[in-house]
Coordinates of C-alpha atoms in Angstrom, one line a residue:
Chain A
X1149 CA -55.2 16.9 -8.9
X1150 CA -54.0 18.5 -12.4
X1151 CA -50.6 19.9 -12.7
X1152 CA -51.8 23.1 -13.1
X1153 CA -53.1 24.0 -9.7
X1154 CA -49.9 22.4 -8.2
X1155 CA -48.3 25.3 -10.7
X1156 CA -51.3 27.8 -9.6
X1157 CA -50.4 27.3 -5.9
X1158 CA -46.6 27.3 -6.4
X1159 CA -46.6 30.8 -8.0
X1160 CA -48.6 32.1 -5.6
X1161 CA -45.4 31.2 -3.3
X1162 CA -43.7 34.3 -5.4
X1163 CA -46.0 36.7 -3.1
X1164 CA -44.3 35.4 -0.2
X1165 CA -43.7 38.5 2.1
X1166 CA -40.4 39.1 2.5
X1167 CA -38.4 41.9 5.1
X1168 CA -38.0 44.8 3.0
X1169 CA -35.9 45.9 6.2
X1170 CA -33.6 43.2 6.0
X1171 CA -32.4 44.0 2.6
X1172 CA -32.4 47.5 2.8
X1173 CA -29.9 47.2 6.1
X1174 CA -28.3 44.5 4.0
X1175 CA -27.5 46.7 1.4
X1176 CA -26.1 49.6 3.6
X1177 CA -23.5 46.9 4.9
X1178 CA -22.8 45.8 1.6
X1179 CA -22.1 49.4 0.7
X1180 CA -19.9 49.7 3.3
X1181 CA -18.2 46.5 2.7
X1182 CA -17.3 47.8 -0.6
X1183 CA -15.8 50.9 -0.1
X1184 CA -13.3 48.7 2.6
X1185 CA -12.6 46.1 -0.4
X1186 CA -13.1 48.0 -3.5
X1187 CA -12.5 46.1 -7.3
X1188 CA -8.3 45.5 -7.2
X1189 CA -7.3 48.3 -5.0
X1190 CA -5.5 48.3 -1.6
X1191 CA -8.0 48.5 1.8
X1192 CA -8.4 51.9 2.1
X1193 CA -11.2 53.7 4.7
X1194 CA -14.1 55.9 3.2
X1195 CA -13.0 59.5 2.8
X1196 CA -15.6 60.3 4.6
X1197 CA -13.9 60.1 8.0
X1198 CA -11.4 62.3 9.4
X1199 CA -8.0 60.4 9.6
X1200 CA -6.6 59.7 12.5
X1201 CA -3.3 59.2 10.6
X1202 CA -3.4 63.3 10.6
X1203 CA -4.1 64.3 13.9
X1204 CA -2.8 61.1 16.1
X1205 CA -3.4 61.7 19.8
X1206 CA -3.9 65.5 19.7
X1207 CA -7.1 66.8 21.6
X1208 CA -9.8 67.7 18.9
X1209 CA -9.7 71.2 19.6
X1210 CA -6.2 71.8 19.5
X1211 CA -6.0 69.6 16.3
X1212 CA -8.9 71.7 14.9
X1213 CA -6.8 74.9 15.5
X1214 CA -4.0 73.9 14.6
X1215 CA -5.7 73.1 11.3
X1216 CA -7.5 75.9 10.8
X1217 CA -4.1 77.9 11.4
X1218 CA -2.7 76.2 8.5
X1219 CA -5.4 76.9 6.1
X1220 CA -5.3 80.4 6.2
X1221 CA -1.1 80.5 6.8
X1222 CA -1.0 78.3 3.5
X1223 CA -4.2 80.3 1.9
X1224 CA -6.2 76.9 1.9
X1225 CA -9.6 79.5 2.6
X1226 CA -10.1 79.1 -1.1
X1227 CA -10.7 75.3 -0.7
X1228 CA -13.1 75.9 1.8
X1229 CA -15.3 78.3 -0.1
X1230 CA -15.5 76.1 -3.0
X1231 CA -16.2 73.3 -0.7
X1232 CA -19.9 75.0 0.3
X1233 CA -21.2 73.8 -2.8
X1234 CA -20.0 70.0 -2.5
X1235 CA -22.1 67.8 -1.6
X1236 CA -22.1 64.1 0.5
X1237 CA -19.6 61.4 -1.2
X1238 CA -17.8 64.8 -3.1
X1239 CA -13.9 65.1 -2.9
X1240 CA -14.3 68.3 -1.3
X1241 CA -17.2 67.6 1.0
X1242 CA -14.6 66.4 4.3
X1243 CA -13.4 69.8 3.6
X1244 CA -16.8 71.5 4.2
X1245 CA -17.8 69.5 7.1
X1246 CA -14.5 70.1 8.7
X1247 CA -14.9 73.9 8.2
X1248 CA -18.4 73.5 10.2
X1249 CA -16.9 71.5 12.9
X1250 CA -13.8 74.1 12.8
X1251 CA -17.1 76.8 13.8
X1252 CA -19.0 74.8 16.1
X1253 CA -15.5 74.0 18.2
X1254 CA -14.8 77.8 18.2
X1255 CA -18.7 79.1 18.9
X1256 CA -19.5 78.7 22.9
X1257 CA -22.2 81.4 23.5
X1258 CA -25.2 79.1 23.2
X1259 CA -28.0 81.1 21.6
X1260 CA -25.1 81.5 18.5
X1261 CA -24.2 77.4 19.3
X1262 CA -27.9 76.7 18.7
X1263 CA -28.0 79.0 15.5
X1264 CA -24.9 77.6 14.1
X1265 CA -26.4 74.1 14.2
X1266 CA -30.2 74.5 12.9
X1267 CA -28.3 75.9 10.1
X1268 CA -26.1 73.0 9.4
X1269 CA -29.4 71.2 10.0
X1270 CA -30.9 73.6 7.1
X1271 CA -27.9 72.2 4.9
X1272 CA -27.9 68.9 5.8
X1273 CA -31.3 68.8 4.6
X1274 CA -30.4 70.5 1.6
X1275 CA -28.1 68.2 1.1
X1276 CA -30.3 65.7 0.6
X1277 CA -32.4 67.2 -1.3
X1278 CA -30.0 67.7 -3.8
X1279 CA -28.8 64.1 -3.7
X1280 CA -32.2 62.8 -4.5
X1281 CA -33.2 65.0 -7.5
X1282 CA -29.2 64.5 -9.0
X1283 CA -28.5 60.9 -8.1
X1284 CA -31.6 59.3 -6.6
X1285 CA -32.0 57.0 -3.2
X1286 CA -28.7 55.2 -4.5
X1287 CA -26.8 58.5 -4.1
X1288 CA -23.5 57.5 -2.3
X1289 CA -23.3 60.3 0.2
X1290 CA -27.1 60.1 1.5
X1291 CA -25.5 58.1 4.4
X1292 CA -23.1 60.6 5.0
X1293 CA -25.9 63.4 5.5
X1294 CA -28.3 62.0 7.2
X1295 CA -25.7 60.9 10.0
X1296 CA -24.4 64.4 10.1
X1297 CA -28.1 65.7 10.2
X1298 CA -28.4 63.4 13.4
X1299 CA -25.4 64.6 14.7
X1300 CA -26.2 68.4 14.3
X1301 CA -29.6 67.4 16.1
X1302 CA -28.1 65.7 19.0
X1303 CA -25.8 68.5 19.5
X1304 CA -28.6 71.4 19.7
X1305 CA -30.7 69.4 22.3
X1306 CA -27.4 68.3 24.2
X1307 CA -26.1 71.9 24.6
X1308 CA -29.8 73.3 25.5
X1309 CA -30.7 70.4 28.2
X1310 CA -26.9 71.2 29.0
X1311 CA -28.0 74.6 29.8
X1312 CA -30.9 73.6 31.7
X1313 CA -29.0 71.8 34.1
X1314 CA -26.9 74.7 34.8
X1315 CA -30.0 76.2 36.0
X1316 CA -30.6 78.8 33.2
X1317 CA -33.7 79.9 31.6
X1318 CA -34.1 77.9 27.9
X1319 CA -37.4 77.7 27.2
X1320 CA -37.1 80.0 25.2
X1321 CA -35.0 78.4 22.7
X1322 CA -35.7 75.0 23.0
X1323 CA -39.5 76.0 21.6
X1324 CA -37.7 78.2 19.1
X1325 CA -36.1 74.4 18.1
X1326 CA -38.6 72.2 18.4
X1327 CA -40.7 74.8 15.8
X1328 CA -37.3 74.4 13.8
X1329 CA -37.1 70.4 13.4
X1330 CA -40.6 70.3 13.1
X1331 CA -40.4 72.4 10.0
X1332 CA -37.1 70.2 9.3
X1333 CA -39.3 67.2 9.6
X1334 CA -42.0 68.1 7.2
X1335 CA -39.3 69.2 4.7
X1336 CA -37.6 66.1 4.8
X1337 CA -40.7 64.2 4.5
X1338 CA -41.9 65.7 1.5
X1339 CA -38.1 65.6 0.2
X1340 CA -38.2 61.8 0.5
X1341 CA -42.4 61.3 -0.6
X1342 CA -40.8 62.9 -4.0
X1343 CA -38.0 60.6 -4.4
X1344 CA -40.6 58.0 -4.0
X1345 CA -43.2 59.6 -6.1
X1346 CA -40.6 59.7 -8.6
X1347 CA -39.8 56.0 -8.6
X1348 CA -43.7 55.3 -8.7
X1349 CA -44.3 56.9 -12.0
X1350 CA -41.1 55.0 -13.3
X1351 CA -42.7 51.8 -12.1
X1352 CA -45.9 52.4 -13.6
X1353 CA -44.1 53.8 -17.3
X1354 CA -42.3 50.2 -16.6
X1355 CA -45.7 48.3 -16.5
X1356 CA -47.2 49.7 -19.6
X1357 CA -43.9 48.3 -21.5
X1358 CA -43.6 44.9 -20.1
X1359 CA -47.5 44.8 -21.2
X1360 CA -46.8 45.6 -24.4
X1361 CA -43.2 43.0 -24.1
X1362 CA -45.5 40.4 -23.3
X1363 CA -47.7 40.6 -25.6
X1364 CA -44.7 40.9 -28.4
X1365 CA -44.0 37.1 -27.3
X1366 CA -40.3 39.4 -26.1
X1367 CA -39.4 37.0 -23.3
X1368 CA -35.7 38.4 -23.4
X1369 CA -37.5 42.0 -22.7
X1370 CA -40.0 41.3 -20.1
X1371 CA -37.5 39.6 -18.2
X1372 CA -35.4 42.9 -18.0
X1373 CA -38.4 45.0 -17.4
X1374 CA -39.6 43.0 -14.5
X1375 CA -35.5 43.2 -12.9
X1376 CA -35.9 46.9 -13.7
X1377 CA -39.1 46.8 -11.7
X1378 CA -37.9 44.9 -8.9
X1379 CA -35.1 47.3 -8.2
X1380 CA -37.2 50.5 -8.5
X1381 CA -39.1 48.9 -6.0
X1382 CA -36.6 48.3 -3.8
X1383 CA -35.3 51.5 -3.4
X1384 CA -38.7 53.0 -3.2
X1385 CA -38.3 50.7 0.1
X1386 CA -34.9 52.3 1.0
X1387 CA -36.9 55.6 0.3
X1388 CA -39.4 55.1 2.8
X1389 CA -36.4 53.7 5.5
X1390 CA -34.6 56.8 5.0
X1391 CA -37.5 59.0 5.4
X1392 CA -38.3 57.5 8.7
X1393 CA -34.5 57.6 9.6
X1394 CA -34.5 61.4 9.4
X1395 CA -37.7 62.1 11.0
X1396 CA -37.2 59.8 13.5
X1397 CA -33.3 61.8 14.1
X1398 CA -35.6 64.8 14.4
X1399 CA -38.3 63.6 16.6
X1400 CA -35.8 62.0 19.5
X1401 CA -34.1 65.4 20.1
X1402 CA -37.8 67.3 20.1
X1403 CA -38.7 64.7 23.1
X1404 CA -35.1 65.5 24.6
X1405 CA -36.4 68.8 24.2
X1406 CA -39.9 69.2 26.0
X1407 CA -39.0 69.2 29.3
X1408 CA -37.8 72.3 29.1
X1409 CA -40.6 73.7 27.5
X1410 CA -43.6 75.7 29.0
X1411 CA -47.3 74.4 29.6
X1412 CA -48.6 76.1 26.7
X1413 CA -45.6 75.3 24.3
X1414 CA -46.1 71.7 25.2
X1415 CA -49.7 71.8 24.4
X1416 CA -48.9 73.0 21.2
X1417 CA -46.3 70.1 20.5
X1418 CA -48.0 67.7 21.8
X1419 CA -51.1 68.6 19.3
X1420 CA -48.6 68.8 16.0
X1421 CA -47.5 65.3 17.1
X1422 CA -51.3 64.0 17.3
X1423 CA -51.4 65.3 13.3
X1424 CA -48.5 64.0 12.3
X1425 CA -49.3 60.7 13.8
X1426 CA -53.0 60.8 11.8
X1427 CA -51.0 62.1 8.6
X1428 CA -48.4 59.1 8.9
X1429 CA -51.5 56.3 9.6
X1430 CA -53.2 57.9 6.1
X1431 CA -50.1 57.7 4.1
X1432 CA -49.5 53.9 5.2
X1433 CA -53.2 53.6 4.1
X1434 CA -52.3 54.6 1.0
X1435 CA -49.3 53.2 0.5
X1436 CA -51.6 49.6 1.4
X1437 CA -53.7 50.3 -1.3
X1438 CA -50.8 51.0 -3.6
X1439 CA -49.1 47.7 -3.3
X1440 CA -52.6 45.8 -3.9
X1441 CA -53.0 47.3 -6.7
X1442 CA -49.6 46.8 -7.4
X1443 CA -50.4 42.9 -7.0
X1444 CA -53.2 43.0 -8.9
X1445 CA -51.2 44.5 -11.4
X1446 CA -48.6 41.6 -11.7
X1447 CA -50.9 39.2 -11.5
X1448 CA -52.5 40.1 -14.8
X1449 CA -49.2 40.2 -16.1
X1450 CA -48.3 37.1 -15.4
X1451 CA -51.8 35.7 -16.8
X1452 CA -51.4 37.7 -20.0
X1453 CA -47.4 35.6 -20.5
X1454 CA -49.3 32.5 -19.4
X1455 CA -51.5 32.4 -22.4
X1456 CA -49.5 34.1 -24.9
X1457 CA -46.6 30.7 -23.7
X1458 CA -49.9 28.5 -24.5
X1459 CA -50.7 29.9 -27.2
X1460 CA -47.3 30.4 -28.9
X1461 CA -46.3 26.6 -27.9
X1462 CA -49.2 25.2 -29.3
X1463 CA -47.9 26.8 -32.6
X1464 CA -51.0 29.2 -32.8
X1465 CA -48.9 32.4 -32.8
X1466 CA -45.8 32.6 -34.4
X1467 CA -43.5 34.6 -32.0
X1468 CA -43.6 38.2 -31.9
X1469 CA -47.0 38.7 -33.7
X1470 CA -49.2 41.4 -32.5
X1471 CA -52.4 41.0 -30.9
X1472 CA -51.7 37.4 -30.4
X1473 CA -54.2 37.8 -27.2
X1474 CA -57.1 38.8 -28.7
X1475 CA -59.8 36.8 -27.3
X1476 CA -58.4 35.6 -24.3
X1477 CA -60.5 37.2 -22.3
X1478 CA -63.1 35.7 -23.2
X1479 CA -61.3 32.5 -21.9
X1480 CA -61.4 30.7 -25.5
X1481 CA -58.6 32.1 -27.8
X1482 CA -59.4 32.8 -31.1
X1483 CA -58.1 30.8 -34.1
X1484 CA -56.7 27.6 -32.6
X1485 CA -56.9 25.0 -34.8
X1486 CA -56.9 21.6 -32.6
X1487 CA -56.5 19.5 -35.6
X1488 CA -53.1 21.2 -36.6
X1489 CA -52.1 20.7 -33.1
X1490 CA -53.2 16.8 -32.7
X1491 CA -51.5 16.4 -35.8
X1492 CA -48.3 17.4 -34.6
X1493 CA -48.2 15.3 -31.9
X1494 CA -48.8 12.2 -33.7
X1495 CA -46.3 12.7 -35.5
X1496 CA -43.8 13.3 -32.5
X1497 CA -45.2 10.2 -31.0
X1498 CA -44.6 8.3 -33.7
X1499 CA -40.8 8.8 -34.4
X1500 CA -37.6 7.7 -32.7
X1501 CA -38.5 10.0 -29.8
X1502 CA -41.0 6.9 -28.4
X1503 CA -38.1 5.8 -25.7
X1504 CA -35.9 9.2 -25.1
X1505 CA -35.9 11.9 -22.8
X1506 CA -37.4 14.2 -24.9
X1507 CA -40.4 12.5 -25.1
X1508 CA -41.0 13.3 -21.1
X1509 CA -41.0 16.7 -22.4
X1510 CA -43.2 16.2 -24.9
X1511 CA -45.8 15.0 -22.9
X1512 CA -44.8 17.7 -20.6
X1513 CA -46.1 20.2 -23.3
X1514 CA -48.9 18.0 -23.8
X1515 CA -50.1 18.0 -20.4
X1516 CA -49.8 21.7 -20.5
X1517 CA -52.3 22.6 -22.9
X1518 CA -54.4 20.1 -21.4
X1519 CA -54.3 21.6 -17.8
X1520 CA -55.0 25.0 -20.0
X1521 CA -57.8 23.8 -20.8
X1522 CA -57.9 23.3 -24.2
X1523 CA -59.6 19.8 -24.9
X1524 CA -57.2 17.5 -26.7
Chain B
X269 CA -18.5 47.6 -11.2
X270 CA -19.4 48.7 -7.8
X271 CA -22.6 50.5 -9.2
X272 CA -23.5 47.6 -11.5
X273 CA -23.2 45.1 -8.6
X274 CA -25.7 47.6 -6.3
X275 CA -27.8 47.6 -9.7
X276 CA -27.8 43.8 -10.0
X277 CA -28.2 43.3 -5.7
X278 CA -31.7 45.8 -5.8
X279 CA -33.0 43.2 -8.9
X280 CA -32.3 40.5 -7.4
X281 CA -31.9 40.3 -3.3
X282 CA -35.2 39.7 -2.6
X283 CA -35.5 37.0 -5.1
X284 CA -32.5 35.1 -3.5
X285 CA -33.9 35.5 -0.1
X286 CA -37.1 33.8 -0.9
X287 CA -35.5 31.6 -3.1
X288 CA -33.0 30.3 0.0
X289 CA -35.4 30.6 2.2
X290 CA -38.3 28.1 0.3
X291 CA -35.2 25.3 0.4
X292 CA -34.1 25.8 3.7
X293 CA -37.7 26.5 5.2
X294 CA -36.4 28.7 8.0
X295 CA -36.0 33.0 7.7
X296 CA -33.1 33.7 9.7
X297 CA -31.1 30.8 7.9
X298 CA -32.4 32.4 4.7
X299 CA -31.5 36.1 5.6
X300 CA -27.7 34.3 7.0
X301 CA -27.3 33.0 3.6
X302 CA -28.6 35.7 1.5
X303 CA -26.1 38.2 3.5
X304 CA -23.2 35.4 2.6
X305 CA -24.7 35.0 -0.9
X306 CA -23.4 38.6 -1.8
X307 CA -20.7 39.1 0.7
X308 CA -19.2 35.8 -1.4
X309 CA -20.2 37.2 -4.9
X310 CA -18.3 40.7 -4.1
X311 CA -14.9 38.7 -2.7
X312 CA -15.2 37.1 -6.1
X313 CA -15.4 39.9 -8.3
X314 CA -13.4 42.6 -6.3
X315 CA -9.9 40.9 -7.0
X316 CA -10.7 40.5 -10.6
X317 CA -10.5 43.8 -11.5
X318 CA -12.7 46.7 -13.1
X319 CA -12.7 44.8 -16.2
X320 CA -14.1 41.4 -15.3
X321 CA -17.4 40.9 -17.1
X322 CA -20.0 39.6 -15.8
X323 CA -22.2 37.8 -18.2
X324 CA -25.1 37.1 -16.1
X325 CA -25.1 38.2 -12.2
X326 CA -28.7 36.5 -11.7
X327 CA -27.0 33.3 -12.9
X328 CA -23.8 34.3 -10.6
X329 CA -25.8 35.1 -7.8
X330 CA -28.0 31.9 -7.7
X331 CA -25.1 29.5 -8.5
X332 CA -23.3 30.8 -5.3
X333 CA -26.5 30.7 -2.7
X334 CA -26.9 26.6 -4.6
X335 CA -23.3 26.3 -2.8
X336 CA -24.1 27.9 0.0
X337 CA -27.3 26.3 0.4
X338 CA -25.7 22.9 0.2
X339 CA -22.7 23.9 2.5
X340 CA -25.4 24.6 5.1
X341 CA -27.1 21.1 4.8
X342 CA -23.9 19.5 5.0
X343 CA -23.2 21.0 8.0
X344 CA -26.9 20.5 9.5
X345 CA -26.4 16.6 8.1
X346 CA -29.7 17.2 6.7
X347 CA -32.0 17.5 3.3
X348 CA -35.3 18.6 4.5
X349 CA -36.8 19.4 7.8
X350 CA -38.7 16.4 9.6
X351 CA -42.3 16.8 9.3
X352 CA -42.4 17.5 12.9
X353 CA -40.2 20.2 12.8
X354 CA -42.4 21.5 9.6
X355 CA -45.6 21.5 11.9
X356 CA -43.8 23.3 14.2
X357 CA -42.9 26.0 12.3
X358 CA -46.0 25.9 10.5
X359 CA -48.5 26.4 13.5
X360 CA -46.1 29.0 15.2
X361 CA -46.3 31.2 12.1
X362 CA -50.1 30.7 11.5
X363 CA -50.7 31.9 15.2
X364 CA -49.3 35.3 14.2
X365 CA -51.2 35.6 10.9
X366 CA -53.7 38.1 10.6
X367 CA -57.2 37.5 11.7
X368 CA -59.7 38.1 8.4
X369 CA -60.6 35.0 6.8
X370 CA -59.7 35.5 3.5
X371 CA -56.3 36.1 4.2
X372 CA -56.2 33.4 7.0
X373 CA -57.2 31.1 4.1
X374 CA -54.7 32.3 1.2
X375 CA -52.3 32.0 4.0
X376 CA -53.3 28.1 4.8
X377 CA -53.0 27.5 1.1
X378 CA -49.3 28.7 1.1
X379 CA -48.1 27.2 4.1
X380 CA -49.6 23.9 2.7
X381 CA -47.8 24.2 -0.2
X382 CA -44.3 25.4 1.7
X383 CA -44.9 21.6 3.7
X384 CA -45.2 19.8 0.7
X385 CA -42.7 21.3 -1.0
X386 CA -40.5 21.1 2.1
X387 CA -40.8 16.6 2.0
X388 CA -39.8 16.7 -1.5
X389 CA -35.9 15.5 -2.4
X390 CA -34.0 19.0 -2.7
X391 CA -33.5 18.1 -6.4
X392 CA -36.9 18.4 -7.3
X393 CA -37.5 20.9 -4.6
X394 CA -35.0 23.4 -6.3
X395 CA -36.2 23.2 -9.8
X396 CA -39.6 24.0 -8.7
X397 CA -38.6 26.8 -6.7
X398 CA -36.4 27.8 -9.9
X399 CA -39.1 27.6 -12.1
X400 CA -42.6 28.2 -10.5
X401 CA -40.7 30.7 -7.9
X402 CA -37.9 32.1 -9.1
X403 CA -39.7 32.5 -12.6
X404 CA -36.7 31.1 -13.9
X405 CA -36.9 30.3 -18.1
X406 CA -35.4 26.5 -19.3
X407 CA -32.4 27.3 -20.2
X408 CA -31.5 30.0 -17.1
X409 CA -32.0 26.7 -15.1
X410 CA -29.7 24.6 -17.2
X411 CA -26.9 27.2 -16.9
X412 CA -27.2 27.7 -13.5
X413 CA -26.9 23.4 -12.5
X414 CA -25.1 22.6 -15.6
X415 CA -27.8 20.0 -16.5
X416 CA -29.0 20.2 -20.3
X417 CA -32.6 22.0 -20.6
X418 CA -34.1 18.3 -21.3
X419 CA -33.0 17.2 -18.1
X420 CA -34.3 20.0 -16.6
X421 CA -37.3 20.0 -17.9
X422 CA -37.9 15.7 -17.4
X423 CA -37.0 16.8 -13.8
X424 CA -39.2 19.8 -13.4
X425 CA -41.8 17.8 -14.8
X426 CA -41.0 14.6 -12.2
X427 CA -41.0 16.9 -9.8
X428 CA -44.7 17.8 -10.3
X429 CA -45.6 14.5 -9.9
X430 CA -43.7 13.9 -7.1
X431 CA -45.3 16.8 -5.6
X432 CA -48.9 15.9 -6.8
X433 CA -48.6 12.6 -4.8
X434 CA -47.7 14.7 -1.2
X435 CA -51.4 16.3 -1.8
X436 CA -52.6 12.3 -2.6

């Protein structure tokens, strides 16, 4: 069996599926793991948290007042307006969220309850949003938003079925929010199928240049192309986890939700979720016949390097020379002159190299262009 | 340095994983070690400072899963599964391969390949997987085991042979 089918069959081994998950949830521990142990500073938690170092044993409520009392005494109302704008992973972001927990605490009439939180749902979604277009799926806070997004979800359908239990009329409401996070779930959808988009079209620029790397004979350049096209492909993964982490935050409540809907209203839901199930099946059609093509893609990549290392090792093409792969298509590149060739291995052959190490790879290269192809 | 690292884990995490995985043949080993891989490369840099330069983190990141790698088979007390063990895993992972025929039979190919790659000594078995998997040039090899590119290459090319006979 020629080496090169032994090669052949080992680099198919690169297309070895992997878990996307796996790394993706790897990641978010890693993240985590840094922000507990960042470069030379002490342990220190992620601001993101309230600190228990503040309010110790005090009930929540009565810390939360208590708080709120010394904003306005000490006139810290300004920080919280400018805190509106902040977004996830922002110094003043713990200030905003606190401001909204500060409301929620103080709100108990349900229908405003309800309100208060499809708004912060509104913002959370904003939130991300914003993230994505400024810093992309690596954005720091992303975390932080979508587990307040879940939270402000949680706490809707907890106080409605609440409610219910109490024995008062909801249904009302609870179809007025499940309308809401479905209109939540389509806009977080399309937020994250544009973050993605996005990183498509990046991948596809980053193609066309390692194309054009490769045929340069730029090894040096491909090679940080194809890491640059690696990690846009992973986060276009982490893209597509996140996306079904928010819908999926916004689908559990909606099921907490429908039995205390009417006949009708249920009907109705239970027809959206038959079209968003058919929409989801086409856009994982899609996405198959993306990463085939994507395949197909590398793998003529990878066939274009493999002849222009033959060809440049065989001393045909001087590195770096334009259009060195004229021809190959045809399967017989142009302007090889086997004579040159055979006459440089003679000459190797001949010299003190006979009974070294380097003669091995010698031969190696010899073998090479043989298992090429070319007839020497 | 923190957003450099995350720059340098999304290039290369999945080529560790399969990396670790093709020399220990088993996934949840391999997902283990990749986890440790970069848990281990962080507690290395973190201490160092913002400054500390990193001159290649593919080089630093597959130098540290070759440790770990060979930590594990210390503590298994062995280099390569048993051919039984092989067949094992190979026929419980072709029962949940897909159905069409074509992709049963690229699928046969590869696990053939994975066996015979698995028998090999791990020396040869993790300059193939360096070179053929890992795309990994000459000299990227040599910095990463500390050999000299000629002895890489005389064992990349022994390795072939080596690997040529399992198919014999």
């Amino acid at each position: 069996m020629k080496d090169k089918y032994i090669i052949k069959a080992l680099k198919k081994l690169r297309k070895t599926p992997i878990r996307r998950e796996f790394l993706v949830s790897l990641k978010s521990d890693l993240k985590e793991y840094m922000s507990y142990h960042p470069v030379r500073g002490p342990i220190k938690a992620p601001i993101t948290k309230p600190s228990h170092l503040i309010f110790g044993r005090i009930p929540l409520l009565k810390a939360l007042a208590l708080a709120l009392i010394v904003i306005l005494v000490f006139g810290g109302g300004g920080a919280a307006f400018a805190s509106q704008a902040s977004l996830p992973g922002e110094a003043l972001y713990p200030v905003k969220t606190f401001t909204e927990d500060v409301q929620e605490a103080l709100t108990f009439n349900l229908d405003k309850k309800v309100r208060l939180h499809t708004e912060f749902t509104k913002k959370r979604i904003s939130e991300i949003e914003k993230l994505l277009e400024e810093k992309g799926v690596e954005a720091r806070g992303l975390e932080v938003a979508q587990a307040r997004l879940e939270h402000h979800t949680e706490m809707v359908a907890r106080a409605i079925k609440k409610e219910a239990e109490r024995g008062k009329e909801v249904s009302s409401l609870a179809a007025l929010i499940v309308d809401d996070f479905y209109l939540r779930r389509e806009e977080a959808r399309k937020i994250f199928e544009a973050a993605k988009e996005k990183i498509k079209m990046q991948r596809t620029e980053l193609h066309a240049q390692l194309v054009i790397a490769i045929e340069a004979g730029d090894k040096e350049q491909a090679e940080e192309i194809r890491s640059e096209i690696a990690r846009l492909g992973l986060l276009k993964d982490e893209a597509e986890v996140r996306k079904n982490a928010a819908m999926q935050a916004l689908r559990t409540q909606k099921y907490t939700l429908h039995g205390q809907l009417k006949k009708e209203k249920r009907l109705e839901v239970e027809a959206r979720s038959k079209a968003e199930e058919i929409q989801e099946a086409k856009e994982k059609v899609f996405e198959a016949i993306e990463d085939t093509q994507e395949k197909m893609i590398e793998e003529t990549e990878e066939v274009l390097e493999e002849t222009g290392d033959i060809l440049y090792e065989s001393g045909v093409t001087p590195k770096g020379e334009q259009g060195s792969l004229q021809g190959t298509a045809q399967g017989q590149p142009e302007g090889i002159n086997f004579e040159e060739i055979d006459a440089v291995i003679e000459e190797e052959l001949s010299s003190e190299l006979l009974f070294s190490e380097d003669l091995e790879g010698l031969l190696e290269d010899i073998e090479g262009l043989d298992n090429a192809g070319f007839d020497i | 340095m923190e957003e450099q690292f995350s720059k340098a884990y999304d290039q290369y995490a999945a080529g560790i994983l399969r990396h670790i995985y093709f020399r220990v043949s088993d996934w949840n080993v391999a997902q283990d070690l990749t986890q440790e891989t970069f848990f281990k490369a962080w507690r290395n840099i973190a201490p160092q400072g913002s400054d500390v330069k990193i001159k290649s983190f593919k080089a630093f990141f597959y130098k540290i899963a070759s440790n770990l790698i060979i930590d594990y088979y210390r503590s298994k007390s062995r280099n390569v599964l048993s051919l039984e063990e092989m067949e094992e895993v190979y026929q419980k992972e072709m029962a949940c391969e897909p159905t069409q025929e074509k992709e049963v039979e690229r699928v046969f190919q590869r696990r053939e390949i994975e066996k015979h790659l698995s028998l090999l000594k791990d020396e040869y078995r993790q300059m193939l997987i360096y070179r053929y998997i890992d795309d990994l040039s000459i000299k990227e090899i040599a910095d990463i085991t500390g050999k000299t590119p000629n002895n890489v290459r005389v064992i990349i090319h022994r390795a072939l042979q080596a690997l040529k006979k399992k198919y014999e």
